[in-house]
Coordinates of C-alpha atoms in Angstrom, one line a residue:
X18 CA 0.0 -28.1 -1.2
X19 CA -0.4 -25.4 0.9
X20 CA 3.7 -24.8 2.3
X21 CA 4.1 -25.3 -1.7
X22 CA 1.9 -22.5 -2.3
X23 CA 3.0 -20.1 -0.1
X24 CA 7.3 -21.7 -0.7
X25 CA 7.0 -22.0 -4.3
X26 CA 7.4 -17.7 -4.8
X27 CA 10.5 -17.8 -2.3
X28 CA 12.0 -20.6 -4.5
X29 CA 11.9 -19.0 -7.1
X30 CA 13.0 -15.6 -5.6
X31 CA 16.1 -17.3 -4.5
X32 CA 16.7 -19.1 -7.9
X33 CA 16.2 -16.3 -9.9
X34 CA 18.2 -13.4 -7.7
X35 CA 20.9 -16.0 -6.4
X36 CA 21.6 -17.9 -9.7
X37 CA 20.0 -15.3 -12.2
X38 CA 23.0 -14.4 -14.1
X39 CA 24.2 -18.2 -14.6
X40 CA 20.9 -19.2 -15.6
X41 CA 20.4 -16.3 -17.4
X42 CA 17.3 -14.0 -18.3
X43 CA 15.3 -16.7 -20.1
X44 CA 15.0 -19.6 -17.4
X45 CA 14.9 -17.0 -14.1
X46 CA 11.3 -16.2 -16.4
X47 CA 10.3 -19.4 -16.5
X48 CA 11.2 -20.2 -12.8
X49 CA 9.5 -17.1 -11.1
X50 CA 6.3 -17.7 -13.9
X51 CA 6.0 -21.5 -13.8
X52 CA 6.6 -21.7 -9.9
X53 CA 3.8 -18.9 -9.2
X54 CA 1.6 -20.3 -12.0
X55 CA 1.8 -23.6 -9.8
X56 CA 1.1 -21.7 -7.1
X57 CA -1.9 -20.3 -8.8
X58 CA -3.4 -23.5 -9.4
X59 CA -2.9 -25.0 -6.4
X60 CA -4.6 -21.7 -4.4
X61 CA -7.6 -22.5 -7.0
X62 CA -7.7 -26.2 -5.7
X63 CA -7.5 -25.1 -1.8
X64 CA -10.2 -22.3 -2.7
X65 CA -12.3 -25.5 -4.4
X66 CA -11.5 -27.7 -1.2
X67 CA -12.0 -25.1 1.5
X68 CA -15.2 -24.1 0.3
X69 CA -17.0 -27.4 0.1
X70 CA -15.3 -28.3 3.9
X71 CA -15.6 -24.6 5.2
X72 CA -13.7 -26.0 8.4
X73 CA -10.4 -24.1 9.8
X74 CA -7.3 -26.0 9.2
X75 CA -3.8 -25.4 11.0
X76 CA -0.4 -26.9 9.2
X77 CA 2.6 -27.0 11.3
X78 CA 5.7 -25.7 9.2
X79 CA 8.4 -25.5 12.0
X80 CA 9.1 -24.4 15.4
X81 CA 10.0 -20.7 15.1
X82 CA 10.4 -18.6 18.6
X83 CA 9.9 -20.3 21.7
X84 CA 11.5 -17.7 24.7
X85 CA 10.2 -18.7 27.9
X86 CA 6.5 -18.4 28.0
X87 CA 6.2 -17.0 25.2
X88 CA 5.7 -19.5 22.1
X89 CA 5.1 -18.7 18.2
X90 CA 5.6 -21.2 15.9
X91 CA 5.2 -21.2 12.4
X92 CA 2.1 -22.9 11.0
X93 CA -0.8 -21.8 8.1
X94 CA -3.7 -21.2 8.7
X95 CA -6.3 -21.9 6.3
X96 CA -10.0 -21.3 6.0
X97 CA -12.1 -19.3 4.0
X98 CA -10.2 -16.1 4.6
X99 CA -7.0 -17.6 3.7
X100 CA -8.6 -19.5 0.4
X101 CA -9.5 -16.5 -0.7
X102 CA -6.5 -14.4 -0.7
X103 CA -4.5 -17.4 -1.7
X104 CA -6.4 -17.2 -5.0
X105 CA -6.3 -13.3 -5.5
X106 CA -2.6 -13.1 -4.7
X107 CA -1.7 -16.0 -6.3
X108 CA -3.5 -15.3 -9.6
X109 CA -3.1 -11.9 -9.8
X110 CA 0.8 -12.1 -9.1
X111 CA 1.0 -14.7 -11.5
X112 CA -0.2 -13.1 -14.6
X113 CA 1.9 -10.0 -13.8
X114 CA 5.1 -11.8 -13.8
X115 CA 3.8 -13.4 -17.1
X116 CA 2.8 -9.8 -18.3
X117 CA 6.3 -8.4 -17.3
X118 CA 8.0 -10.5 -19.9
X119 CA 7.2 -8.6 -22.7
X120 CA 6.8 -5.1 -20.8
X121 CA 10.4 -5.1 -19.0
X122 CA 11.8 -7.1 -22.3
X123 CA 14.3 -4.5 -22.4
X124 CA 15.4 -4.0 -19.0
X125 CA 19.3 -4.9 -18.1
X126 CA 18.0 -6.6 -14.9
X127 CA 15.5 -8.5 -15.3
X128 CA 16.8 -11.3 -13.1
X129 CA 16.7 -9.0 -10.0
X130 CA 12.7 -7.4 -11.0
X131 CA 11.8 -11.1 -11.1
X132 CA 13.4 -11.9 -7.9
X133 CA 11.8 -9.2 -6.4
X134 CA 8.2 -9.8 -7.7
X135 CA 8.3 -13.8 -6.5
X136 CA 9.8 -11.9 -3.3
X137 CA 6.7 -9.6 -2.8
X138 CA 4.4 -12.5 -3.6
X139 CA 5.8 -15.0 -0.3
X140 CA 6.0 -12.3 1.8
X141 CA 1.9 -11.7 1.2
X142 CA 1.5 -15.2 1.5
X143 CA 3.2 -15.7 4.6
X144 CA 1.3 -12.5 5.9
X145 CA -2.3 -14.0 4.6
X146 CA -1.6 -17.6 6.0
X147 CA -0.3 -16.4 9.3
X148 CA -1.6 -17.8 12.3
X149 CA -0.1 -15.6 15.1
X150 CA 0.1 -11.7 14.8
X151 CA 4.7 -12.3 14.5
X152 CA 3.9 -14.3 12.0
X153 CA 1.7 -12.0 10.0
X154 CA 4.2 -9.3 10.9
X155 CA 7.0 -10.4 9.5
X156 CA 5.0 -10.8 6.2
X157 CA 3.3 -7.2 6.7
X158 CA 7.4 -6.2 7.0
X159 CA 8.4 -8.4 4.3
X160 CA 5.7 -6.8 1.7
X161 CA 6.9 -3.6 3.1
X162 CA 10.5 -4.6 2.6
X163 CA 9.6 -5.2 -1.4
X164 CA 7.7 -2.5 -2.1
X165 CA 10.6 -0.6 -1.6
X166 CA 12.8 -2.7 -3.7
X167 CA 10.4 -2.4 -6.3
X168 CA 9.2 1.1 -6.3
X169 CA 12.9 2.3 -6.7
X170 CA 13.7 -0.4 -8.5
X171 CA 14.9 2.2 -11.3
X172 CA 17.2 3.4 -8.7
X173 CA 18.8 5.7 -10.9
X174 CA 16.2 7.7 -11.1
X175 CA 15.7 10.3 -8.3
X176 CA 11.9 10.5 -8.3
X177 CA 12.0 6.6 -8.4
X178 CA 14.3 7.0 -5.0
X179 CA 13.2 9.2 -3.6
X180 CA 9.3 7.4 -3.9
X181 CA 10.3 4.5 -2.6
X182 CA 11.4 5.9 0.4
X183 CA 8.6 8.3 1.3
X184 CA 6.3 4.6 0.8
X185 CA 9.2 2.9 3.0
X186 CA 8.7 6.0 6.0
X187 CA 4.8 6.7 5.7
X188 CA 4.5 3.1 6.4
X189 CA 6.1 3.2 9.3
X190 CA 3.8 5.6 10.8
X191 CA 1.4 2.6 10.6
X192 CA 3.7 -0.3 11.0
X193 CA 4.4 1.4 14.4
X194 CA 0.8 1.4 15.7
X195 CA 0.5 -2.0 15.2
X196 CA 3.3 -3.3 16.9
X197 CA 1.6 -1.3 20.4
X198 CA -1.6 -3.3 18.9
X199 CA 0.6 -6.6 19.1
X200 CA 2.0 -5.7 22.4
X201 CA -1.0 -4.7 23.9
X202 CA -2.8 -7.7 23.1
X203 CA 0.0 -10.0 24.3
X204 CA 0.0 -7.9 27.4
X205 CA -3.7 -8.0 28.1
X206 CA -4.3 -11.6 26.6
X207 CA -0.5 -13.6 27.2
X208 CA -0.3 -14.8 23.7
X209 CA 0.0 -13.9 20.0
X210 CA -2.1 -17.2 18.6
X211 CA -5.1 -16.3 17.2
X212 CA -7.6 -18.8 18.7
X213 CA -6.0 -17.6 22.1
X214 CA -6.4 -14.5 21.0
X215 CA -10.1 -14.7 19.8
X216 CA -11.6 -16.7 22.6
X217 CA -10.1 -13.8 25.4
X218 CA -11.4 -10.6 23.8
X219 CA -14.8 -11.2 25.0
X220 CA -13.9 -11.3 29.2
X221 CA -12.1 -7.9 28.2
X222 CA -14.7 -6.4 27.1
X223 CA -15.6 -3.4 29.5
X224 CA -12.0 -3.5 31.1
X225 CA -10.0 0.1 31.1
X226 CA -6.5 0.4 31.4
X227 CA -4.7 3.4 32.8
X228 CA -2.0 5.9 31.2
X229 CA -0.7 9.1 31.8
X230 CA -3.6 9.0 34.7
X231 CA -6.8 8.4 31.9
X232 CA -8.5 5.1 31.8
X233 CA -8.9 3.6 28.0
X234 CA -11.2 1.2 27.6
X235 CA -8.9 -2.4 26.4
X236 CA -10.0 -3.4 23.2
X237 CA -11.0 -0.4 22.0
X238 CA -7.5 0.9 22.3
X239 CA -6.6 -2.5 20.7
X240 CA -8.7 -2.6 17.6
X241 CA -7.6 1.6 17.1
X242 CA -3.9 0.5 17.1
X243 CA -4.4 -2.2 14.9
X244 CA -6.2 -0.2 12.5
X245 CA -3.4 2.5 12.7
X246 CA -1.3 -0.4 10.9
X247 CA -4.3 -1.0 7.9
X248 CA -4.2 2.6 7.6
X249 CA -0.8 2.9 6.7
X250 CA -0.5 0.0 4.3
X251 CA -3.8 0.1 2.4
X252 CA -3.3 4.2 2.0
X253 CA -6.2 5.6 3.8
X254 CA -7.2 9.5 4.8
X255 CA -3.7 10.9 6.5
X256 CA -1.2 7.8 5.6
X257 CA -2.4 7.6 1.4
X258 CA 0.4 10.1 0.5
X259 CA 3.1 7.6 -0.2
X260 CA 0.2 5.5 -2.4
X261 CA 0.4 7.5 -5.4
X262 CA 4.4 8.2 -5.8
X263 CA 4.7 4.4 -6.1
X264 CA 3.7 5.0 -9.3
X265 CA 7.6 5.8 -10.2
X266 CA 8.4 1.9 -9.9
X267 CA 7.2 -0.1 -13.5
X268 CA 3.6 -0.9 -14.3
X269 CA 4.0 -4.2 -13.2
X270 CA 4.9 -3.7 -10.0
X271 CA 1.5 -0.9 -9.8
X272 CA -0.5 -3.7 -10.4
X273 CA 0.7 -5.7 -7.9
X274 CA 0.8 -3.4 -5.2
X275 CA -2.5 -2.2 -6.1
X276 CA -4.6 -4.7 -7.4
X277 CA -3.5 -7.9 -4.9
X278 CA -1.0 -7.5 -2.1
X279 CA 0.3 -4.0 -0.2
X280 CA -2.9 -2.2 -0.5
X281 CA -4.9 -5.1 0.5
X282 CA -2.8 -6.4 3.9
X283 CA -5.1 -3.6 5.7
X284 CA -8.6 -4.9 4.8
X285 CA -7.6 -8.1 5.3
X286 CA -5.9 -7.6 9.0
X287 CA -9.5 -5.6 9.9
X288 CA -11.1 -8.6 7.9
X289 CA -9.0 -11.4 10.4
X290 CA -9.5 -9.4 13.5
X291 CA -13.4 -9.1 13.3
X292 CA -13.8 -11.1 16.4
X293 CA -12.2 -7.9 18.5
X294 CA -13.3 -5.5 16.2
X295 CA -17.4 -6.6 16.8
X296 CA -17.0 -6.4 20.4
X297 CA -15.4 -2.3 20.1
X298 CA -18.7 -0.2 17.8
X299 CA -16.6 2.8 18.5
X300 CA -13.9 1.6 17.2
X301 CA -15.9 0.3 14.0
X302 CA -17.0 3.8 13.8
X303 CA -13.6 5.6 13.2
X304 CA -13.6 2.5 10.5
X305 CA -16.0 3.7 8.9
X306 CA -15.1 7.5 8.5
X307 CA -11.9 6.6 7.2
X308 CA -13.0 4.9 4.7
X309 CA -16.1 7.1 3.8
X310 CA -13.6 10.0 3.8
X311 CA -10.6 8.0 2.0
X312 CA -12.9 7.3 -1.0
X313 CA -14.7 11.2 -1.6
X314 CA -11.3 12.4 -0.9
X315 CA -9.3 10.1 -3.3
X316 CA -12.4 10.5 -6.0
X317 CA -12.1 13.8 -5.8
X318 CA -7.9 14.3 -6.6
X319 CA -8.5 11.6 -9.2
X320 CA -10.9 13.6 -11.1
X321 CA -8.0 16.1 -12.6
X322 CA -5.0 14.1 -12.5
X323 CA -3.3 14.0 -15.8
X324 CA -0.8 11.0 -15.4
X325 CA -2.4 7.7 -16.8
X326 CA -1.3 5.5 -13.6
X327 CA -2.1 8.3 -11.1
X328 CA -5.3 8.6 -12.2
X329 CA -6.2 4.6 -11.7
X330 CA -3.6 5.0 -8.3
X331 CA -6.2 7.2 -6.7
X332 CA -9.1 5.4 -7.9
X333 CA -7.2 2.3 -5.9
X334 CA -7.1 4.7 -2.9
X335 CA -10.9 5.5 -3.3
X336 CA -12.3 1.9 -3.9
X337 CA -9.5 1.0 -0.7
X338 CA -11.9 3.3 1.4
X339 CA -15.3 1.5 0.3
X340 CA -13.7 -1.7 1.5
X341 CA -13.2 0.1 4.9
X342 CA -16.6 1.4 4.9
X343 CA -18.2 -2.3 4.6
X344 CA -16.1 -3.5 6.9
X345 CA -16.9 -0.3 9.4
X346 CA -21.0 -1.2 9.3
X347 CA -19.6 -5.3 10.1
X348 CA -20.1 -6.1 6.2
X349 CA -17.0 -8.2 6.7
X350 CA -17.6 -10.4 3.8
X351 CA -18.8 -7.5 1.3
X352 CA -15.4 -6.3 1.8
X353 CA -13.5 -9.0 0.9
X354 CA -15.5 -9.8 -2.3
X355 CA -15.0 -6.0 -3.2
X356 CA -11.5 -6.7 -2.2
X357 CA -11.7 -9.9 -4.4
X358 CA -13.3 -8.2 -7.7
X359 CA -11.0 -5.1 -7.2
X360 CA -8.4 -7.4 -7.8
X361 CA -9.3 -8.5 -11.3
X362 CA -10.5 -4.8 -13.1
X363 CA -8.0 -2.7 -11.1
X364 CA -4.8 -5.0 -12.4
X365 CA -6.6 -5.1 -15.7
X366 CA -6.4 -1.5 -15.9
X367 CA -2.8 -1.1 -14.3
X368 CA -1.9 -3.7 -17.3
X369 CA -3.9 -2.2 -19.9
X370 CA -2.9 1.6 -18.7
X371 CA 0.9 -0.1 -19.1
X372 CA 0.3 -1.3 -22.5
X373 CA -0.8 1.9 -23.3
X374 CA 2.6 4.2 -22.2
X375 CA 4.2 0.8 -24.1
X376 CA 3.0 1.7 -27.3
X377 CA 3.3 5.7 -26.6
X378 CA 7.3 5.2 -25.8
X379 CA 7.0 5.1 -22.3
X380 CA 4.5 8.6 -22.8
X381 CA 2.0 8.6 -19.7
X382 CA 0.7 12.0 -19.4
X383 CA -2.3 11.3 -21.3
X384 CA -2.7 15.3 -22.3
X385 CA -0.4 14.0 -24.7
X386 CA -2.4 11.2 -26.1
X387 CA -6.2 10.6 -27.8
X388 CA -7.4 8.8 -30.8
X389 CA -5.2 5.5 -29.9
X390 CA -8.4 3.2 -30.4
X391 CA -7.1 3.5 -34.1
X392 CA -4.0 1.7 -33.3
X393 CA -3.7 -0.4 -30.5
X394 CA -8.0 -1.6 -30.7
X395 CA -6.8 -4.7 -28.1
X396 CA -6.0 -2.6 -25.6
X397 CA -9.0 -0.1 -26.1
X398 CA -10.8 -3.1 -25.6
X399 CA -9.1 -4.2 -22.3
X400 CA -9.4 -0.8 -20.9
X401 CA -13.0 -0.3 -21.9
X402 CA -13.7 -3.6 -20.0
X403 CA -11.9 -2.4 -16.9
X404 CA -13.8 0.7 -16.3
X405 CA -16.9 -0.8 -17.2
X406 CA -15.7 -2.7 -13.8
X407 CA -14.7 -0.2 -11.6
X408 CA -17.9 1.9 -12.6
X409 CA -20.2 -0.5 -11.2
X410 CA -21.8 -1.2 -15.1
X411 CA -24.7 -3.9 -14.5
X412 CA -23.3 -7.4 -14.4
X413 CA -20.3 -6.5 -14.0
X414 CA -17.7 -7.7 -10.8
X415 CA -18.0 -4.0 -9.8
X416 CA -21.2 -3.4 -10.0
X417 CA -22.5 -6.6 -7.6
X418 CA -19.2 -5.4 -5.0
X419 CA -19.7 -1.5 -4.8
X420 CA -23.1 -1.6 -5.3
X421 CA -23.5 -4.0 -2.1
X422 CA -20.9 -1.5 -0.3
X423 CA -23.4 1.2 -0.4
X424 CA -26.9 -0.5 0.2
X425 CA -25.2 -2.2 3.4
X426 CA -23.6 1.5 4.6
X427 CA -27.3 2.9 4.1
X428 CA -29.1 -0.1 6.1
X429 CA -26.0 -0.2 9.0
X430 CA -26.9 1.3 12.5
X431 CA -23.2 2.6 12.6
X432 CA -23.0 6.6 13.5
X433 CA -21.6 6.5 10.6
X434 CA -23.4 4.5 8.4
X435 CA -25.3 7.7 6.4
X436 CA -21.5 10.2 6.2
X437 CA -20.2 6.9 4.4
X438 CA -23.2 6.2 2.2
X439 CA -23.3 9.9 0.7
X440 CA -19.7 9.7 1.0
X441 CA -19.7 7.0 -1.2
X442 CA -22.4 7.5 -3.3
X443 CA -20.5 11.1 -4.2
X444 CA -17.4 8.9 -5.2
X445 CA -19.1 6.6 -7.6
X446 CA -20.3 9.8 -9.4
X447 CA -16.6 10.9 -9.2
X448 CA -15.7 7.7 -10.2
X449 CA -17.2 7.2 -13.5
X450 CA -16.1 10.8 -14.2
X451 CA -12.5 10.1 -14.2
X452 CA -12.9 6.2 -15.2
X453 CA -14.4 7.5 -18.6
X454 CA -12.3 11.1 -18.7
X455 CA -9.6 8.3 -19.3
X456 CA -10.6 6.5 -21.8
X457 CA -11.9 9.5 -23.6
X458 CA -8.3 11.3 -23.2
X459 CA -6.4 8.6 -24.2
X460 CA -8.5 6.3 -26.6
X461 CA -11.2 9.2 -28.1
X462 CA -10.7 12.3 -30.2
X463 CA -7.8 14.0 -31.8
X464 CA -5.0 12.7 -31.4
X465 CA -2.3 14.8 -29.7
X466 CA 0.6 13.0 -29.3
X467 CA 3.5 13.6 -31.9
X468 CA 3.8 12.1 -35.3
X469 CA 7.0 10.4 -34.5
X470 CA 5.5 8.8 -31.1
X471 CA 2.7 7.6 -33.2
X472 CA 5.0 6.0 -36.0
X473 CA 6.0 3.7 -33.4
X474 CA 2.6 2.6 -31.6
X475 CA 2.2 -0.8 -31.6
X476 CA -0.6 -3.5 -29.6
X477 CA 1.7 -5.6 -26.9
X478 CA 3.2 -8.6 -27.5
X479 CA 1.1 -11.8 -26.7
X480 CA 2.7 -12.2 -22.9
X481 CA 1.4 -8.9 -22.1
X482 CA -2.2 -9.4 -24.3
X483 CA -2.6 -13.4 -22.9
X484 CA -2.8 -11.8 -18.8
X485 CA -4.8 -8.8 -20.0
X486 CA -7.6 -11.1 -22.0
X487 CA -7.8 -13.1 -18.4
X488 CA -8.1 -10.6 -15.9
X489 CA -11.1 -9.0 -18.5
X490 CA -12.9 -12.4 -17.6
X491 CA -12.6 -11.8 -14.1
X492 CA -13.2 -8.5 -14.2
X493 CA -16.8 -9.3 -16.5
X494 CA -17.9 -12.3 -14.7
X495 CA -16.2 -12.5 -11.4
X496 CA -19.0 -10.6 -9.7
X497 CA -21.8 -12.9 -11.2
X498 CA -20.2 -16.5 -10.1
X499 CA -19.0 -15.2 -6.8
X500 CA -21.9 -13.2 -5.6
X501 CA -24.2 -15.2 -3.9
X502 CA -21.1 -17.7 -2.4
X503 CA -19.6 -14.2 -1.1
X504 CA -22.6 -12.1 0.3
X505 CA -25.7 -14.6 -1.4
X506 CA -27.5 -17.2 0.6
X507 CA -24.6 -19.4 0.8
X508 CA -22.2 -16.8 2.7
X509 CA -22.8 -18.4 6.3
X510 CA -21.9 -21.6 5.1
X511 CA -19.1 -20.5 2.6
X512 CA -17.2 -18.3 5.5
X513 CA -17.6 -20.8 8.3
X514 CA -16.0 -19.6 11.3
X515 CA -13.4 -17.3 9.2
X516 CA -15.5 -14.0 9.4
X517 CA -17.0 -13.6 13.4
X518 CA -19.9 -11.5 13.7
X519 CA -22.3 -10.7 16.7
X520 CA -25.9 -12.3 17.0
X521 CA -26.7 -8.3 16.8
X522 CA -24.8 -8.2 13.1
X523 CA -27.6 -9.1 10.2
X524 CA -26.4 -6.6 7.5
X525 CA -25.9 -9.2 5.0
X526 CA -29.9 -9.7 5.4
X527 CA -30.7 -6.0 6.0
X528 CA -28.7 -4.9 2.8
X529 CA -31.0 -7.1 0.6
X530 CA -33.8 -4.5 2.0
X531 CA -32.4 -1.4 1.1
X532 CA -34.7 1.0 -0.4
X533 CA -35.3 1.0 -4.6
X534 CA -33.9 4.4 -4.7
X535 CA -30.6 3.8 -3.2
X536 CA -30.2 0.8 -4.9
X537 CA -30.2 2.7 -8.6
X538 CA -27.9 5.6 -6.4
X539 CA -25.1 4.0 -7.8
X540 CA -26.3 3.6 -11.1
X541 CA -27.4 7.3 -11.8
X542 CA -24.2 8.4 -10.4
X543 CA -22.1 5.9 -12.6
X544 CA -24.9 7.4 -16.4
X545 CA -24.6 11.0 -14.5
X546 CA -20.4 10.6 -14.6
X547 CA -20.7 9.0 -18.2
X548 CA -22.8 11.4 -19.6
X549 CA -20.4 14.4 -17.9
X550 CA -17.4 12.8 -19.0
X551 CA -18.7 12.6 -22.7
X552 CA -19.4 16.2 -22.9
X553 CA -16.2 17.5 -21.3
X554 CA -14.2 15.7 -23.5
X555 CA -15.9 14.7 -26.6
X556 CA -18.6 17.4 -27.4
X557 CA -16.9 19.9 -25.9
X558 CA -13.4 19.7 -25.0
X559 CA -12.9 23.2 -24.6
X560 CA -15.0 23.3 -21.6
X561 CA -12.8 21.5 -18.9
X562 CA -9.9 24.6 -20.0
X563 CA -12.3 27.4 -19.3
X564 CA -13.7 25.8 -16.1
X565 CA -10.6 25.1 -14.7
X566 CA -9.8 29.0 -15.8
X567 CA -12.8 29.9 -13.9
X568 CA -12.3 28.0 -11.1
X569 CA -8.8 28.2 -10.7
X570 CA -8.5 28.3 -6.6
X571 CA -10.5 24.7 -6.2
X572 CA -8.5 22.9 -9.2
X573 CA -5.1 23.8 -8.1
X574 CA -6.5 22.1 -4.8
X575 CA -7.5 19.4 -6.5
X576 CA -4.4 19.6 -8.7
X577 CA -2.2 19.0 -5.6
X578 CA -4.2 16.7 -3.7
X579 CA -5.5 19.3 -1.1
X580 CA -2.1 19.7 -0.4
X581 CA -1.2 17.3 1.9
X582 CA 2.3 17.2 0.7
X583 CA 3.3 20.4 1.1
X584 CA 1.1 20.5 4.6
X585 CA 3.8 17.5 5.6
X586 CA 6.7 18.6 4.5
X587 CA 6.0 21.9 6.5
X588 CA 4.8 20.2 9.3
X589 CA 7.1 17.4 9.7
X590 CA 9.5 17.2 7.1
X591 CA 11.1 20.3 7.4
X592 CA 11.3 20.4 11.4
X593 CA 12.8 17.0 11.3
X594 CA 15.9 18.2 8.8
X595 CA 15.4 21.1 11.1
X596 CA 16.3 19.3 14.4
X597 CA 18.7 16.9 12.3
X598 CA 21.0 20.2 11.0
X599 CA 20.6 21.5 14.7
X600 CA 22.0 18.5 16.3
X601 CA 24.4 17.9 13.8
X602 CA 25.8 21.4 13.9
X603 CA 25.5 21.9 17.7
X604 CA 25.2 19.2 19.2
X605 CA 28.1 16.6 17.3
X606 CA 29.9 19.7 15.8
X607 CA 30.1 22.3 18.7
X608 CA 29.4 20.1 22.3
X609 CA 30.8 16.3 20.9
X610 CA 33.6 17.3 18.3
X611 CA 34.1 20.9 20.9
X612 CA 34.6 18.2 24.0
X613 CA 36.2 15.6 22.5
X614 CA 38.5 15.7 19.1
X615 CA 38.7 19.7 19.5
X616 CA 39.1 19.9 23.1
X617 CA 40.5 17.3 25.2
X618 CA 42.3 15.5 22.2
X619 CA 43.0 18.4 21.5
X620 CA 45.1 19.9 24.0
X621 CA 46.7 16.7 24.8
X622 CA 48.2 17.0 21.6
X623 CA 48.9 20.2 21.8
X624 CA 51.0 19.6 26.1
X625 CA 52.5 16.4 24.1
X626 CA 54.0 18.6 20.8
X627 CA 55.4 21.1 23.1
X628 CA 57.0 18.6 25.8
X629 CA 58.3 16.8 22.5
X630 CA 59.6 20.3 21.5
X631 CA 61.7 20.3 24.8
X632 CA 63.7 16.8 23.1
X633 CA 66.2 18.7 21.4
X634 CA 69.3 16.6 21.4
X635 CA 71.5 19.6 22.6
X636 CA 74.2 18.6 26.0
X637 CA 73.4 22.4 26.8
X638 CA 69.8 22.7 26.8
X639 CA 70.0 19.4 29.3
X640 CA 72.7 21.3 31.4
X641 CA 71.3 24.4 31.5
X642 CA 67.5 22.5 32.5
X643 CA 69.4 20.7 35.5
X644 CA 71.0 23.6 36.8
X645 CA 67.7 25.3 36.4
X646 CA 66.5 22.5 38.6
X647 CA 69.5 22.2 41.4
X648 CA 68.8 26.4 41.8
X649 CA 64.7 25.6 42.5
X650 CA 65.9 22.6 44.7
X651 CA 68.5 25.1 46.8
X652 CA 66.0 27.6 47.2
X653 CA 63.2 25.0 48.3
X654 CA 65.3 24.0 50.6
X655 CA 66.7 27.8 51.9
X656 CA 63.2 29.2 52.4
X657 CA 60.4 26.3 51.6
X658 CA 62.2 23.8 54.2
X659 CA 62.7 26.1 57.0
X660 CA 59.1 26.8 57.1

């Protein structure tokens, strides 16, 4: 069963990718979607089985790498953490596949698109089922490759190509840290197998290693290097710049990347490595700081974005920050719970925005929308449900998981816990504002769309609406149904050995004793955000423009995403181009070409051409040369020879 879950998407990718042109579009769609649906159904069966047993099981697939003392077999590690990720990845991916049938119906390269989607899913499944770090790295790089292919799927658009390359390059920065982390683990432990690593880590606590004359703690260094990789994949502060630009890909790609696959890999990595992070309070403090900063930063930028997909993209970035806050304070179970619930309502919002774009003839600017609930009422309801869940409306999925993150941050003992608490509470206010701003600007008020666009506005086909309805059910009920299992009284039994915490870590118990005002703070922020957005965009639509003019510097600062792109362009891109141009002109052109093709080689050619001219073919030229030679020899023997 487990092998089928992982490899069915790969089979669909190969069939659609290699034989899609012969099979046709419809057959390729049926194959890829059918295999994903089967994989999703089997994942839910596996989830139930693992939830009942709570054991760690390994499934040998093949002997992979065996070189001297280094071994890395391909084995599937099946535990609660894996089961949760299998459900998230396959469920969302199968719905995205079905949704894409309608959304991509007019595209000329549908077979290739569905093959890429299935490849993406397989790579993520390989990552979450890994039993060693090399197998995890294979899946890690696989999702990076697939994201490059999908973000740049419309390769004739320069912006799509630029976004794909940006995602690829920025992730290489984080992946460099992950590679060093894996190397450090192998150097100190002598293995890349999870069980061996986890058993050896307690013995490394307190040990240091020397580098450039300085001493560094082994465990903390390993954790920080692993977290560097997580920062890149999960778009945390400083390595976040690729995520919004990924919106250049088709909307189903955005939903798959942002809800279930690539961006959740970093959170999964930290939770999987909880047996290491638990022994490094300093590393957990760093994780908490970056998570809280990301939650706040992305929420501020989302306040003023006008592209409907970019608003949701920055929302994803912010919610990932919440997940890392939970992991940083030791509440790994809550981080996974928020990952689980977030997948449903974020996929719902992305695919709902795709339905809006589909209805509006590919228009994405909310300033050219308004009043659309009359034209696409079903999509409006779906987006409304997603927004309620995202903002933490009572009894929705986000209410259970996001509030738990905030309560855990307040009750934690991490040095950064109060910073994380205040940042996440403020981010909850901003999240509510920009989420309702999206709803009001898109679906309410006076329409700002042209009559021509409105004349073609229509509800999406059933292939797009059915996945939205299923996701809406998850966005409404996933929190209430699974709360007790993930973070409630049965959490310890449910998670089993999948997540490790020390005896001193009692955060799951402590968060239930948070003060009343802490528990109500997310609700207050949600209400304030809703009221403010309603006043700005329904009651007084002229207020946002006036406020932007009065606070022009702040508005431009947020609109330009804190100028990180400009800063990185100045610090890294331009110097890289300058160095490349210098090496091209001076190194390659002047030195290498100057000494090679334009130097020694050119002089040899000059000499050979000169010598070739001596071969004229005239007898008197040769006779004259012989006469000169005889005269030279005679002169030498007369004067030089005598000496």
